[in-house]
Each structure stands twice: as structure tokens, then as C-alpha cells.
């Protein structure tokens, strides 16, 4: 278009020159000489021609430049510079859209690579997206010079220039700081005090140290800065960390261990009593020591009572003339006070006074003298118990069975002459102990899962029921008793008690101001003759009378018929279950002072057929 404009202007110039030549007339020069028209014409023509040529040349140059400029514009188009690249990825000669797509693909792995935050060997990975870091691909391509422009510098850059550029990075400052604070919190660690403890294994003991742990705090602002600086070229950062010692350090623990921890268990403390010895073992010493962390130190206390209790079995084995406490026994059917007796023994205060300094000393042998030890429960104490009369008595009967004669006799001997002081609790399980063959018990029938099964000490519940009723009619406090699940006609309904060592006990409390002595005896059964067991409670009466009418039975329910093919099966008849209700009345000076109500539901007894 610029060439066409130039040709038009040359044609106009030539037309005007021809017109001027036709209009020229002869004229005189200044001195009056007449110049001919032809001469004048010749001079004018030469001058015009020179001007025309100059204009034509200028216009020609402009045409060439303009044409090249326009051609360059169209050649550059909207492409990126021919040598352009971003982070080593070539994008020269591409449209902006092509360049963006290329960069998104080629830089994806690098730009999305997780950054590992390392603190004391612990690692947490975070993605750039989580930190708010990324690449603005459109801005990066714009920076490279893509897109149409009449700017000659831009055209020149597109056609001849370009080079490797860094991406334009984006940062969400709020997200970056928030993520940095979350990661820092994840690495936070409170201080943990160093510790010390005795570990006892059978008869051996060792002192175990637990290392302290420093508190750890990560500088979140420093982490945010390092995450931004690392992206996208680095994949690991280590933020600034502050460590703070715990209140009780490893050094504190070692000081305590050296001062008293290790010396205490360095060996047994040998206590010489005359020509006899008692050894306080390291395990016993350790068991009596309580180690406690204070504000900034490890402290310890020795439970002297516990230490004394732990060595008591060894002290009891010392051969010396020991004293005995007074007691009350039944002799010839009457309670008799057996006097107390003073004797020799090791006094607790003297023992601890000698042993305590030796616990942390290199000298592990001490001397303690045996001294006269008065009885703890004297004759006078026994006489004050006021045990003089029967305040409760009960007898139960049983059909002949050798195992009942044996087991009930063994039980009655254990119960007989048991003394219960005011406020104390009588436990039948504690009194009888484990029911084993070694103690004289034999196999007999027991209820198990609603069925009769043979077991050692079967029938012993008769002793529990008899003792419970004797205490019941003595007006003593019922602490624990468990009626059978099935009813046995030889017992008063509801007012009876089973017992099983380790799970079910029969217990009562002596809630009177007087002492109690138990009396128990058995009249054995024989073929065709039933036997009986009687238990009496000797004391001083608090109540004039304790009475309880026969229990009431109601709400009867029948059992089922069950077939049993097990080798242990024992056939049994069906009997109904029912609700038993009864009460106990306390009477004094002819007045009913208090009443206690009780109830118990019995399961029906199934009919068992052995297949």
C-alpha cells in the first residue's frame, strides 16, 4: 500500500512540472537583458528534476521500510520468540496457548514435587499446593514475549531473539504461613523429665534410668521463608529449632542414682540378733522405696512400715522365747480366758533405727538386741470382752453321707474357738481356708450350672448355712451371704448360704460392744440316721430376743426336663422354684426395736435324665 501511495505522488509532481513549462514567458533580467525562454526553461527543468529524484528516493526508501515493517508484523504474528525457553523447556515459535500447555506438562513434576521438612531426623512432606506456592504459566509466557504487537522492538525480539527465562512464581502468603505453623506444631514436643525406677524380677532388682527429653519448638516463620526459597529447585528444608532441657535432666538422675539409688540395692542389709541373723534383701529394700520426681530433682521416701512388714516372716523365724496374746477358748462347754504371756522379740523401732542408715551406707551389717515384748492383747483385754453366754445358736440336719460327715467335721474344727473382737468381720472363707484334700476335705456333691456335680469339699454349704443362722439370731450384722440358686428342703427357705472359695463368702460383723467366740460341732450321720451340725455364738446379749418366723413361699414355677449325655451326669427330680420372703425382729425390754426384711427367688430344679 505504501508503494502505491509513492507512485501517485510522483505522477502529481510530473504533471505540475509540465504545466509550469507551458506557462513560462520571456522576461528581462535585472540589467535589462532579455533572456530567452528556451534558456530559462532549460535551467528550470534541471532544478525540478533534481528535486523530483530526491523525493522519489525518499519515498522509495519509505516504501521499502514500510513494506518490511508490515511484513515483519505478519511474520511475528502472536508467537513466542524463536529462541525462548523457560527453566530449560523450549517454547520458541509457539502460540501463548501452546506455550502454556507445554510448560504445564514439562514443569509439572518439578513444580509439584513435595518438599521434605526435616527436624532432628524426623520428616514431614508437604506439597507446593499445600503451601500456596506455584507457577503462573500465563504470566510466564507473557514475560517471554508472546502475542501480536506493532512495537518494532517486540517484532525484532520475536523474529531474532529470546532466551531462557525463569518461571513467574506465585505465592499465597497467608496459606504459606498457615501451613508452616501447622507443620511447626506437628514437630512441637513437650519436655519429658528423666526418670529413675527400681525393677524387681523375682529376687533380683536393678535401677532403671529413663532418659529425659528436651522440649522442641520449630520457628514457623523461618520455615515459611525456607519453603518459599526452596521452591521449586530444592526438595528438603531444615527450619530453625529451639531445644529446652526438662526440669529433671539425665544429670539429675545420675546424681540421685549415685547418692542413694544404687547404694540402697548394693547388697542385703544383715541384721544380727544375738547369734542369729535376718537379711533384708535388695528386692525388699527396693519394694519399700517410693521414687518421686520433684520440681527439679528426683526424691525418694522409704516406707518403713512396709519394710518392717516385708521382713516380718524372717523375724518370726528367729528362735526365741516369744510371748503369746490372751485368748478366750471353750473348755468343758464354757468360755475360759487363756492368759497372755510376755516374751522376747525384736522391737520395730529398734529394728528400723538400725537398718535405715545402712540403706545408703557401704557398711551393710547392723546389730539389734532382742528385748522383752509384752503381749499385744493382754489377759485384762480378754476379760473385758465379756464372753459369757450363748447369744445365738442354730442347728441344721443332713441325710447320711460319709463325705458330709468328713467335710462338716473338718469345717467345724476350723470354726470352733474362733474369736471375733468388737468391730471385726468374721469371714468363713478366711476361717476355713482353701478346701483341699491336704486339709482333710473329700469329694462331695455341689451345684454347678443348675446341676449337681462332684467336687472337693462338697456339702460344705451346710457349715455356711448353720453359721449364718447362728449369727442371724445373735443379731449380728450381715455383711455377705449367698443363698443357693436351687432350694434344699433341709434349709430354711431364703435364710441359707452357699460358699465357694475365691468367689462367694459368708461374712458377718461383730457390731456389739462385746467379744465373740464361735462354737461348732457335728453329730455324724449313720445309715438310717441323719446327722446334724450346730453353731453357737458366745458373747453378752445386746438384745433380749431376735426372732424370725418361718419364711413365706409364693409365686411357684415349674422346671424343665433336660437330657444329659455327659459322663458326669447325675439324674435329679424336678422341683418348683419360688419366691421366699422373711424378716428379722430385734426386741428389747418387751418392745420391737427394729425389723429387717429379706427375700430370695429360687430357680426351679430341672428334671435331669442321663442318656
Coordinates of C-alpha atoms in Angstrom, one line a residue:
X1 CA 0.0 0.0 0.0
X2 CA 2.9 2.4 0.8
X3 CA 4.3 1.7 -2.8
X4 CA 1.0 2.7 -4.4
X5 CA 0.9 5.9 -2.4
X6 CA 4.5 6.8 -3.6
X7 CA 3.7 6.2 -7.3
X8 CA 0.7 8.5 -7.1
X9 CA 2.7 11.3 -5.6
X10 CA 5.4 11.1 -8.4
X11 CA 2.7 11.3 -11.1
X12 CA 1.3 14.5 -9.5
X13 CA 4.8 16.1 -9.4
X14 CA 5.4 15.4 -13.0
X15 CA 2.0 16.9 -14.1
X16 CA 2.7 20.1 -12.2
X17 CA 6.1 20.5 -13.9
X18 CA 4.7 20.2 -17.4
X19 CA 2.1 22.9 -16.7
X20 CA 4.7 25.2 -15.4
X21 CA 6.8 24.8 -18.6
X22 CA 3.8 25.7 -20.7
X23 CA 3.1 28.9 -18.8
X24 CA 6.6 30.4 -18.9
X25 CA 7.1 33.7 -20.9
X26 CA 10.3 35.5 -21.8
X27 CA 11.4 38.0 -19.2
X28 CA 14.2 40.5 -18.7
X29 CA 16.9 40.0 -16.3
X30 CA 17.9 42.7 -13.8
X31 CA 20.2 44.6 -16.1
X32 CA 17.6 44.7 -18.8
X33 CA 18.9 42.0 -20.9
X34 CA 16.3 39.9 -22.3
X35 CA 16.7 36.1 -21.5
X36 CA 15.3 33.8 -24.0
X37 CA 12.5 31.4 -22.9
X38 CA 14.4 28.4 -24.0
X39 CA 17.4 29.2 -21.8
X40 CA 15.2 29.8 -18.8
X41 CA 13.3 26.7 -19.5
X42 CA 16.5 24.6 -19.6
X43 CA 17.7 25.8 -16.2
X44 CA 14.3 25.3 -14.5
X45 CA 14.0 21.8 -15.9
X46 CA 17.3 20.7 -14.4
X47 CA 16.4 22.0 -10.9
X48 CA 13.0 20.3 -10.9
X49 CA 14.4 17.1 -12.0
X50 CA 16.9 17.1 -9.1
X51 CA 14.1 17.7 -6.6
X52 CA 11.9 15.0 -8.1
X53 CA 14.7 12.5 -8.0
X54 CA 15.3 13.3 -4.3
X55 CA 11.7 12.9 -3.4
X56 CA 11.4 9.7 -5.3
X57 CA 14.4 8.2 -3.5
X58 CA 13.0 9.2 -0.1
X59 CA 9.6 7.8 -1.0
X60 CA 11.2 4.6 -2.3
X61 CA 13.1 4.1 1.0
X62 CA 9.9 4.7 2.9
X63 CA 8.1 2.2 0.8
X64 CA 10.8 -0.5 1.4
X65 CA 10.9 0.2 5.2
X66 CA 7.2 0.2 5.5
X67 CA 6.9 -3.0 3.5
X68 CA 9.5 -4.7 5.6
X69 CA 7.8 -3.4 8.8
X70 CA 4.4 -4.7 7.8
X71 CA 6.0 -8.0 6.6
X72 CA 7.8 -8.3 10.0
X73 CA 4.5 -7.8 11.9
X74 CA 2.8 -10.5 9.9
X75 CA 5.8 -12.8 10.2
X76 CA 6.0 -12.3 14.0
X77 CA 2.3 -13.0 14.4
X78 CA 1.3 -13.9 18.1
X79 CA 4.2 -16.4 18.6
X80 CA 6.8 -16.5 21.3
X81 CA 10.4 -15.5 20.4
X82 CA 12.1 -18.2 18.3
X83 CA 14.8 -18.9 21.0
X84 CA 12.6 -18.6 24.0
X85 CA 12.7 -21.2 26.8
X86 CA 11.6 -21.4 30.4
X87 CA 13.6 -23.3 33.0
X88 CA 15.2 -25.2 30.1
X89 CA 11.9 -26.0 28.4
X90 CA 11.8 -24.7 24.8
X91 CA 8.7 -22.7 23.9
X92 CA 10.1 -20.7 20.9
X93 CA 7.7 -20.1 18.0
X94 CA 4.7 -21.3 19.9
X95 CA 1.4 -19.5 20.4
X96 CA 0.7 -18.4 24.0
X97 CA -1.8 -21.3 24.4
X98 CA 0.7 -23.8 23.1
X99 CA 3.5 -22.4 25.3
X100 CA 1.3 -22.6 28.5
X101 CA 0.3 -26.2 27.7
X102 CA 3.9 -27.1 27.1
X103 CA 5.1 -25.6 30.3
X104 CA 2.3 -27.1 32.4
X105 CA 3.3 -30.5 31.1
X106 CA 7.0 -30.3 31.2
X107 CA 7.3 -28.4 34.5
X108 CA 4.6 -30.4 36.3
X109 CA 6.9 -32.9 38.0
X110 CA 9.3 -30.1 39.2
X111 CA 6.6 -27.6 40.2
X112 CA 4.6 -30.2 42.1
X113 CA 7.5 -32.0 43.8
X114 CA 6.9 -32.3 47.5
X115 CA 9.3 -30.6 49.9
X116 CA 10.5 -32.6 52.8
X117 CA 10.8 -30.7 56.1
X118 CA 13.5 -32.3 58.3
X119 CA 13.7 -31.8 62.1
X120 CA 16.1 -33.9 64.2
X121 CA 15.9 -36.7 61.7
X122 CA 12.1 -36.7 61.6
X123 CA 10.5 -35.9 58.3
X124 CA 7.2 -34.4 57.1
X125 CA 6.4 -33.9 53.4
X126 CA 4.3 -31.0 52.1
X127 CA 3.2 -30.3 48.5
X128 CA 3.6 -26.9 46.9
X129 CA -0.2 -26.7 46.6
X130 CA -0.5 -27.0 50.4
X131 CA 2.0 -24.2 50.9
X132 CA 0.3 -21.8 48.4
X133 CA 3.4 -21.9 46.1
X134 CA 3.1 -22.4 42.3
X135 CA 3.8 -21.1 38.8
X136 CA 1.8 -18.5 36.9
X137 CA 2.1 -20.1 33.4
X138 CA 0.2 -17.3 31.5
X139 CA 2.4 -14.6 33.1
X140 CA 5.5 -16.6 32.4
X141 CA 4.5 -16.9 28.6
X142 CA 3.7 -13.2 28.5
X143 CA 7.1 -12.5 30.0
X144 CA 8.7 -14.5 27.2
X145 CA 7.2 -12.1 24.7
X146 CA 4.3 -13.9 23.1
X147 CA 1.4 -12.1 21.4
X148 CA 0.9 -9.6 18.5
X149 CA 2.3 -6.0 18.7
X150 CA 3.2 -3.1 16.3
X151 CA 6.1 -2.4 18.6
X152 CA 9.2 -2.8 16.4
X153 CA 11.3 -3.9 19.3
X154 CA 8.8 -6.7 20.1
X155 CA 8.7 -7.7 16.4
X156 CA 12.5 -7.8 16.3
X157 CA 12.7 -9.8 19.6
X158 CA 10.2 -12.4 18.2
X159 CA 12.0 -12.8 14.9
X160 CA 15.6 -12.8 16.1
X161 CA 15.7 -13.0 19.9
X162 CA 14.6 -14.9 23.0
X163 CA 16.5 -16.9 25.7
X164 CA 16.0 -19.0 28.8
X165 CA 13.8 -17.4 31.4
X166 CA 12.7 -18.2 35.0
X167 CA 9.1 -19.0 35.6
X168 CA 6.9 -16.4 37.2
X169 CA 6.2 -17.8 40.7
X170 CA 3.0 -17.3 42.7
X171 CA 2.7 -17.2 46.5
X172 CA -0.3 -17.2 48.8
X173 CA 1.4 -15.6 51.8
X174 CA -1.4 -16.4 54.2
X175 CA -1.6 -20.1 53.1
X176 CA 2.2 -20.4 53.3
X177 CA 2.3 -19.1 56.8
X178 CA -0.6 -21.1 57.9
X179 CA 0.9 -24.4 56.6
X180 CA 4.2 -23.5 58.1
X181 CA 2.6 -23.1 61.5
X182 CA 0.7 -26.4 61.2
X183 CA 3.9 -28.2 60.3
X184 CA 5.8 -26.5 63.2
X185 CA 3.1 -27.5 65.6
X186 CA 3.4 -31.1 64.3
X187 CA 7.0 -31.1 65.3
X188 CA 6.3 -29.5 68.7
X189 CA 7.4 -31.7 71.6
X190 CA 7.0 -31.0 75.3
X191 CA 9.8 -31.7 77.7
X192 CA 9.8 -35.0 79.5
X193 CA 11.7 -35.4 82.8
X194 CA 14.4 -38.0 83.1
X195 CA 13.3 -40.8 85.5
X196 CA 14.5 -43.4 87.9
X197 CA 12.8 -46.7 88.9
X198 CA 13.5 -50.0 90.6
X199 CA 12.7 -53.0 88.5
X200 CA 12.1 -56.1 90.6
X201 CA 12.2 -59.5 89.0
X202 CA 11.8 -62.4 91.4
X203 CA 14.6 -61.9 93.9
X204 CA 16.7 -59.6 91.7
X205 CA 16.5 -55.8 91.4
X206 CA 18.0 -53.2 89.1
X207 CA 17.8 -49.4 88.9
X208 CA 16.5 -48.4 85.6
X209 CA 17.1 -44.9 84.1
X210 CA 14.6 -43.2 81.7
X211 CA 16.4 -40.5 79.6
X212 CA 14.9 -37.1 79.7
X213 CA 13.5 -35.5 76.5
X214 CA 14.2 -31.9 75.6
X215 CA 11.2 -29.7 74.7
X216 CA 11.3 -28.8 70.9
X217 CA 10.0 -25.7 69.2
X218 CA 10.2 -25.1 65.5
X219 CA 10.4 -21.5 64.1
X220 CA 7.3 -21.4 61.9
X221 CA 8.3 -18.0 60.3
X222 CA 11.7 -19.4 59.4
X223 CA 10.1 -22.5 58.0
X224 CA 7.8 -20.4 55.8
X225 CA 10.8 -18.4 54.4
X226 CA 12.8 -21.6 53.7
X227 CA 9.8 -23.2 52.0
X228 CA 9.5 -20.2 49.6
X229 CA 13.2 -20.1 49.0
X230 CA 13.4 -23.8 48.3
X231 CA 10.6 -23.9 45.7
X232 CA 10.9 -25.4 43.2
X233 CA 14.6 -26.3 43.0
X234 CA 15.1 -27.9 46.4
X235 CA 13.2 -30.8 47.9
X236 CA 14.5 -30.6 51.6
X237 CA 14.5 -27.8 54.1
X238 CA 15.6 -27.7 57.8
X239 CA 13.9 -24.9 59.8
X240 CA 15.4 -23.3 62.9
X241 CA 14.7 -25.4 66.0
X242 CA 14.9 -24.4 69.7
X243 CA 15.5 -27.1 72.3
X244 CA 14.9 -26.7 76.0
X245 CA 16.0 -29.0 78.8
X246 CA 13.4 -30.7 81.0
X247 CA 13.2 -29.8 84.7
X248 CA 14.8 -33.1 85.6
X249 CA 17.7 -33.9 83.4
X250 CA 19.8 -37.1 82.9
X251 CA 22.5 -35.5 85.1
X252 CA 20.0 -35.1 87.9
X253 CA 19.0 -38.7 87.6
X254 CA 22.7 -39.8 87.7
X255 CA 23.3 -37.7 90.8
X256 CA 20.3 -39.3 92.6
X257 CA 21.4 -42.8 91.5
X258 CA 24.9 -42.2 92.8
X259 CA 23.7 -40.7 96.1
X260 CA 21.1 -43.2 97.1
X261 CA 19.6 -45.2 94.2
X262 CA 22.4 -47.6 93.7
X263 CA 23.8 -47.8 97.2
X264 CA 20.3 -48.9 98.5
X265 CA 20.4 -52.0 96.5
X266 CA 24.1 -52.7 96.5
X267 CA 23.6 -55.7 98.7
X268 CA 21.5 -57.1 101.6
X269 CA 21.5 -55.4 105.0
X270 CA 22.4 -58.1 107.5
X271 CA 20.7 -57.6 110.9
X272 CA 22.3 -59.6 113.7
X273 CA 20.0 -60.5 116.6
X274 CA 22.3 -62.2 119.1
X275 CA 23.9 -65.1 117.2
X276 CA 21.1 -65.1 114.7
X277 CA 20.7 -63.0 111.5
X278 CA 17.9 -61.5 109.4
X279 CA 18.8 -60.5 105.9
X280 CA 16.9 -57.5 104.4
X281 CA 17.2 -58.2 100.6
X282 CA 17.8 -55.6 97.9
X283 CA 14.4 -56.5 96.5
X284 CA 12.7 -55.8 99.9
X285 CA 14.5 -52.5 100.1
X286 CA 13.5 -51.5 96.6
X287 CA 9.9 -52.5 97.2
X288 CA 9.7 -50.2 100.2
X289 CA 11.2 -47.2 98.4
X290 CA 9.0 -44.8 96.5
X291 CA 10.8 -42.6 93.9
X292 CA 9.1 -39.3 93.2
X293 CA 10.0 -36.5 90.8
X294 CA 10.0 -33.1 92.5
X295 CA 10.1 -29.8 90.7
X296 CA 13.7 -30.1 89.5
X297 CA 15.1 -33.2 91.3
X298 CA 14.4 -36.9 92.0
X299 CA 13.4 -37.6 95.5
X300 CA 12.7 -40.8 97.4
X301 CA 11.0 -42.0 100.6
X302 CA 11.3 -45.2 102.4
X303 CA 8.0 -46.7 103.7
X304 CA 9.3 -48.0 107.0
X305 CA 6.1 -49.8 107.9
X306 CA 6.2 -51.7 104.6
X307 CA 9.8 -52.6 105.1
X308 CA 9.0 -53.9 108.6
X309 CA 6.1 -56.0 107.2
X310 CA 8.3 -57.4 104.4
X311 CA 10.9 -58.8 106.8
X312 CA 8.4 -59.9 109.4
X313 CA 8.3 -63.6 108.2
X314 CA 12.1 -63.8 108.7
X315 CA 11.9 -62.2 112.1
X316 CA 9.2 -64.6 113.1
X317 CA 11.6 -67.5 112.3
X318 CA 14.1 -66.3 114.9
X319 CA 14.4 -68.8 117.7
X320 CA 13.5 -67.1 121.0
X321 CA 11.1 -67.3 123.9
X322 CA 8.2 -65.5 122.4
X323 CA 5.1 -64.2 124.2
X324 CA 1.5 -65.0 123.4
X325 CA -1.6 -62.9 123.4
X326 CA -4.5 -63.7 125.7
X327 CA -7.5 -65.5 124.1
X328 CA -10.8 -67.0 125.0
X329 CA -11.5 -70.7 124.4
X330 CA -14.3 -73.0 125.2
X331 CA -13.3 -75.7 127.7
X332 CA -15.8 -78.2 129.0
X333 CA -18.6 -76.2 127.3
X334 CA -17.7 -72.9 128.9
X335 CA -15.6 -69.9 127.8
X336 CA -12.3 -69.6 129.5
X337 CA -9.7 -66.8 129.3
X338 CA -6.2 -68.1 128.4
X339 CA -3.8 -65.6 129.9
X340 CA -1.3 -63.6 127.9
X341 CA 2.5 -64.1 128.3
X342 CA 5.3 -61.7 127.7
X343 CA 8.4 -62.9 125.8
X344 CA 11.4 -61.8 123.8
X345 CA 11.3 -60.2 120.4
X346 CA 12.7 -57.6 118.0
X347 CA 11.1 -54.2 118.6
X348 CA 10.1 -52.5 115.4
X349 CA 11.5 -49.1 116.4
X350 CA 14.9 -50.6 117.2
X351 CA 15.0 -52.6 114.0
X352 CA 14.2 -49.6 111.8
X353 CA 16.6 -47.3 113.7
X354 CA 19.4 -49.7 112.9
X355 CA 18.5 -50.5 109.3
X356 CA 17.6 -47.1 107.9
X357 CA 21.1 -45.6 107.9
X358 CA 22.6 -48.8 106.4
X359 CA 20.4 -48.5 103.3
X360 CA 22.7 -45.9 101.7
X361 CA 25.9 -46.9 103.5
X362 CA 28.8 -49.1 102.4
X363 CA 28.5 -50.8 105.8
X364 CA 25.7 -53.3 105.4
X365 CA 25.7 -55.1 108.8
X366 CA 23.9 -53.8 111.8
X367 CA 23.1 -55.1 115.4
X368 CA 19.7 -55.2 117.0
X369 CA 19.1 -56.6 120.5
X370 CA 16.2 -58.8 121.4
X371 CA 14.1 -57.2 124.1
X372 CA 11.1 -58.2 126.4
X373 CA 8.0 -57.8 124.3
X374 CA 4.7 -57.5 126.2
X375 CA 1.7 -59.2 124.7
X376 CA -0.4 -57.0 122.4
X377 CA -3.6 -58.5 123.7
X378 CA -3.4 -59.0 127.4
X379 CA -5.3 -61.1 129.9
X380 CA -7.1 -57.9 131.1
X381 CA -8.1 -57.2 127.5
X382 CA -9.6 -60.7 127.1
X383 CA -11.5 -60.4 130.4
X384 CA -13.1 -57.1 129.2
X385 CA -14.6 -58.9 126.1
X386 CA -17.5 -60.1 128.3
X387 CA -17.8 -63.5 126.6
X388 CA -20.0 -65.4 129.0
X389 CA -23.2 -66.7 127.3
X390 CA -24.8 -68.0 124.1
X391 CA -26.5 -65.2 122.2
X392 CA -27.2 -67.1 119.0
X393 CA -27.5 -70.8 118.1
X394 CA -28.6 -72.8 115.1
X395 CA -28.7 -76.5 114.1
X396 CA -29.2 -78.0 110.7
X397 CA -29.7 -81.6 109.7
X398 CA -28.4 -83.7 106.8
X399 CA -29.1 -87.2 105.4
X400 CA -26.4 -89.8 105.8
X401 CA -23.4 -89.4 103.6
X402 CA -19.8 -90.1 104.5
X403 CA -18.5 -87.1 102.7
X404 CA -20.8 -84.8 104.7
X405 CA -19.6 -86.3 108.0
X406 CA -16.0 -85.8 106.9
X407 CA -16.2 -82.3 105.4
X408 CA -18.5 -80.8 108.0
X409 CA -16.3 -82.2 110.8
X410 CA -13.2 -80.6 109.3
X411 CA -15.1 -77.3 108.9
X412 CA -16.5 -77.3 112.5
X413 CA -13.0 -77.8 113.9
X414 CA -11.8 -74.7 112.0
X415 CA -14.8 -72.6 113.2
X416 CA -14.6 -73.7 116.8
X417 CA -12.9 -71.2 119.2
X418 CA -12.6 -68.5 116.5
X419 CA -12.6 -65.2 118.4
X420 CA -14.2 -62.0 116.9
X421 CA -13.4 -58.7 118.6
X422 CA -15.8 -55.8 118.6
X423 CA -15.9 -54.2 115.1
X424 CA -14.1 -57.1 113.4
X425 CA -15.6 -59.1 110.5
X426 CA -15.8 -62.9 110.5
X427 CA -15.1 -64.5 107.2
X428 CA -15.9 -68.2 106.7
X429 CA -13.5 -68.4 103.7
X430 CA -10.7 -67.0 105.8
X431 CA -11.5 -69.3 108.7
X432 CA -11.7 -72.5 106.6
X433 CA -9.0 -71.6 104.1
X434 CA -8.8 -73.4 100.7
X435 CA -10.8 -76.6 100.7
X436 CA -8.2 -79.2 99.6
X437 CA -7.5 -82.9 100.2
X438 CA -4.4 -81.9 102.1
X439 CA -6.6 -80.1 104.6
X440 CA -8.8 -83.2 105.1
X441 CA -11.7 -82.5 102.7
X442 CA -13.1 -85.2 100.4
X443 CA -15.2 -85.1 97.2
X444 CA -18.9 -84.4 97.5
X445 CA -21.9 -83.0 95.6
X446 CA -22.2 -79.3 94.7
X447 CA -24.5 -77.3 92.5
X448 CA -22.9 -76.2 89.3
X449 CA -24.8 -74.6 86.5
X450 CA -28.1 -75.7 88.0
X451 CA -27.0 -79.3 88.1
X452 CA -25.4 -81.5 90.8
X453 CA -21.7 -82.2 90.2
X454 CA -19.0 -83.8 92.4
X455 CA -16.2 -81.6 93.7
X456 CA -13.8 -81.4 96.7
X457 CA -15.5 -80.3 99.9
X458 CA -19.0 -80.9 98.6
X459 CA -21.7 -80.2 101.2
X460 CA -19.6 -77.5 102.9
X461 CA -22.5 -75.1 102.4
X462 CA -24.2 -76.8 105.3
X463 CA -21.5 -75.2 107.5
X464 CA -22.1 -71.8 105.9
X465 CA -25.9 -72.0 106.4
X466 CA -25.6 -73.1 110.0
X467 CA -23.1 -70.4 110.9
X468 CA -25.1 -67.7 109.0
X469 CA -28.3 -68.6 111.0
X470 CA -26.4 -68.6 114.3
X471 CA -25.1 -65.1 113.6
X472 CA -28.5 -64.1 112.2
X473 CA -30.3 -65.0 115.5
X474 CA -27.4 -63.4 117.5
X475 CA -28.4 -60.1 115.9
X476 CA -25.1 -59.6 114.2
X477 CA -24.7 -57.5 111.0
X478 CA -25.0 -59.5 107.8
X479 CA -22.1 -58.4 105.6
X480 CA -22.3 -61.1 102.9
X481 CA -24.2 -64.2 102.2
X482 CA -25.4 -66.0 99.1
X483 CA -28.5 -68.3 99.1
X484 CA -28.4 -71.3 96.8
X485 CA -29.9 -71.0 93.3
X486 CA -31.9 -74.2 94.0
X487 CA -33.9 -74.9 97.1
X488 CA -32.9 -77.7 99.5
X489 CA -35.7 -78.6 101.9
X490 CA -33.3 -79.2 104.8
X491 CA -32.5 -75.5 105.0
X492 CA -34.9 -72.6 105.9
X493 CA -36.1 -71.0 102.6
X494 CA -34.1 -67.9 101.8
X495 CA -32.3 -67.9 105.1
X496 CA -29.4 -70.1 104.0
X497 CA -26.0 -69.6 102.4
X498 CA -23.7 -71.3 99.9
X499 CA -20.0 -70.7 99.8
X500 CA -17.2 -71.1 97.2
X501 CA -13.6 -70.3 97.9
X502 CA -12.4 -67.3 95.9
X503 CA -15.8 -66.0 94.8
X504 CA -18.6 -66.5 97.4
X505 CA -18.1 -65.9 101.1
X506 CA -20.3 -65.8 104.2
X507 CA -19.3 -62.8 106.4
X508 CA -20.8 -61.0 109.4
X509 CA -19.6 -58.1 111.5
X510 CA -19.4 -58.1 115.3
X511 CA -21.4 -54.9 115.7
X512 CA -21.7 -55.2 119.5
X513 CA -19.6 -53.9 122.4
X514 CA -18.5 -57.4 123.4
X515 CA -16.2 -60.1 122.1
X516 CA -17.4 -63.2 120.4
X517 CA -16.2 -66.8 120.4
X518 CA -17.6 -69.3 118.0
X519 CA -18.5 -72.9 118.9
X520 CA -19.2 -75.5 116.3
X521 CA -19.7 -79.3 116.4
X522 CA -21.1 -82.2 114.3
X523 CA -23.2 -85.2 115.3
X524 CA -22.3 -87.6 112.5
X525 CA -24.9 -89.4 110.4
X526 CA -25.1 -93.2 110.0
X527 CA -27.1 -95.4 107.8
X528 CA -30.7 -94.8 108.6
X529 CA -29.9 -91.9 110.9
X530 CA -29.4 -88.3 109.9
X531 CA -26.6 -86.2 111.2
X532 CA -26.6 -82.6 112.4
X533 CA -24.3 -79.5 112.7
X534 CA -24.6 -76.9 115.5
X535 CA -23.0 -73.5 115.7
X536 CA -23.2 -71.3 118.8
X537 CA -22.2 -67.6 119.2
X538 CA -20.9 -66.9 122.7
X539 CA -20.8 -63.2 123.9
X540 CA -23.0 -60.9 126.1
X541 CA -26.6 -60.3 124.9
X542 CA -27.3 -56.9 123.5
X543 CA -30.9 -57.8 122.6
X544 CA -33.5 -59.6 124.7
X545 CA -34.7 -61.6 121.7
X546 CA -34.1 -61.9 118.0
X547 CA -37.0 -63.7 116.3
X548 CA -37.8 -64.6 112.7
X549 CA -41.0 -66.5 111.6
X550 CA -40.8 -69.3 109.1
X551 CA -40.2 -67.9 105.6
X552 CA -43.2 -67.5 103.3
X553 CA -43.1 -69.2 99.9
X554 CA -45.0 -67.8 96.8
X555 CA -45.0 -67.4 93.0
X556 CA -44.1 -71.1 92.3
X557 CA -42.6 -72.0 88.9
X558 CA -42.0 -75.5 87.4
X559 CA -38.7 -76.7 85.9
X560 CA -37.9 -78.4 82.6
X561 CA -36.9 -81.9 81.6
X562 CA -33.3 -81.9 80.5
X563 CA -31.3 -84.8 78.8
X564 CA -27.6 -85.0 79.7
X565 CA -25.2 -87.4 78.0
X566 CA -22.1 -86.3 79.7
X567 CA -20.1 -88.8 81.9
X568 CA -20.6 -86.6 84.9
X569 CA -24.4 -86.6 84.6
X570 CA -26.4 -87.3 87.8
X571 CA -30.2 -87.8 87.5
X572 CA -32.3 -85.5 89.5
X573 CA -36.0 -84.9 90.1
X574 CA -37.9 -81.8 89.2
X575 CA -38.9 -79.3 91.9
X576 CA -40.5 -75.9 91.6
X577 CA -38.9 -72.6 92.0
X578 CA -40.5 -69.9 94.2
X579 CA -40.1 -66.6 96.0
X580 CA -39.1 -66.8 99.6
X581 CA -39.7 -63.8 102.0
X582 CA -38.7 -63.5 105.6
X583 CA -37.8 -60.9 108.2
X584 CA -35.8 -60.5 111.5
X585 CA -37.1 -58.5 114.5
X586 CA -34.9 -57.1 117.3
X587 CA -36.6 -56.9 120.7
X588 CA -35.5 -55.2 123.9
X589 CA -37.4 -54.6 127.1
X590 CA -40.5 -56.1 125.5
X591 CA -40.5 -53.7 122.6
X592 CA -39.8 -54.5 118.9
X593 CA -37.0 -52.0 118.2
X594 CA -36.1 -52.8 114.6
X595 CA -37.2 -55.1 111.7
X596 CA -35.2 -56.2 108.7
X597 CA -36.9 -57.7 105.6
X598 CA -35.3 -60.2 103.2
X599 CA -36.4 -62.1 100.0
X600 CA -34.8 -64.5 97.6
X601 CA -36.1 -66.2 94.4
X602 CA -35.2 -69.8 93.8
X603 CA -34.9 -71.3 90.3
X604 CA -36.9 -74.4 89.6
X605 CA -35.0 -77.6 89.6
X606 CA -35.0 -79.3 86.2
X607 CA -35.6 -82.9 85.8
X608 CA -32.3 -84.4 84.5
X609 CA -32.4 -87.6 82.5
X610 CA -29.0 -89.1 81.9
X611 CA -28.8 -90.6 78.4

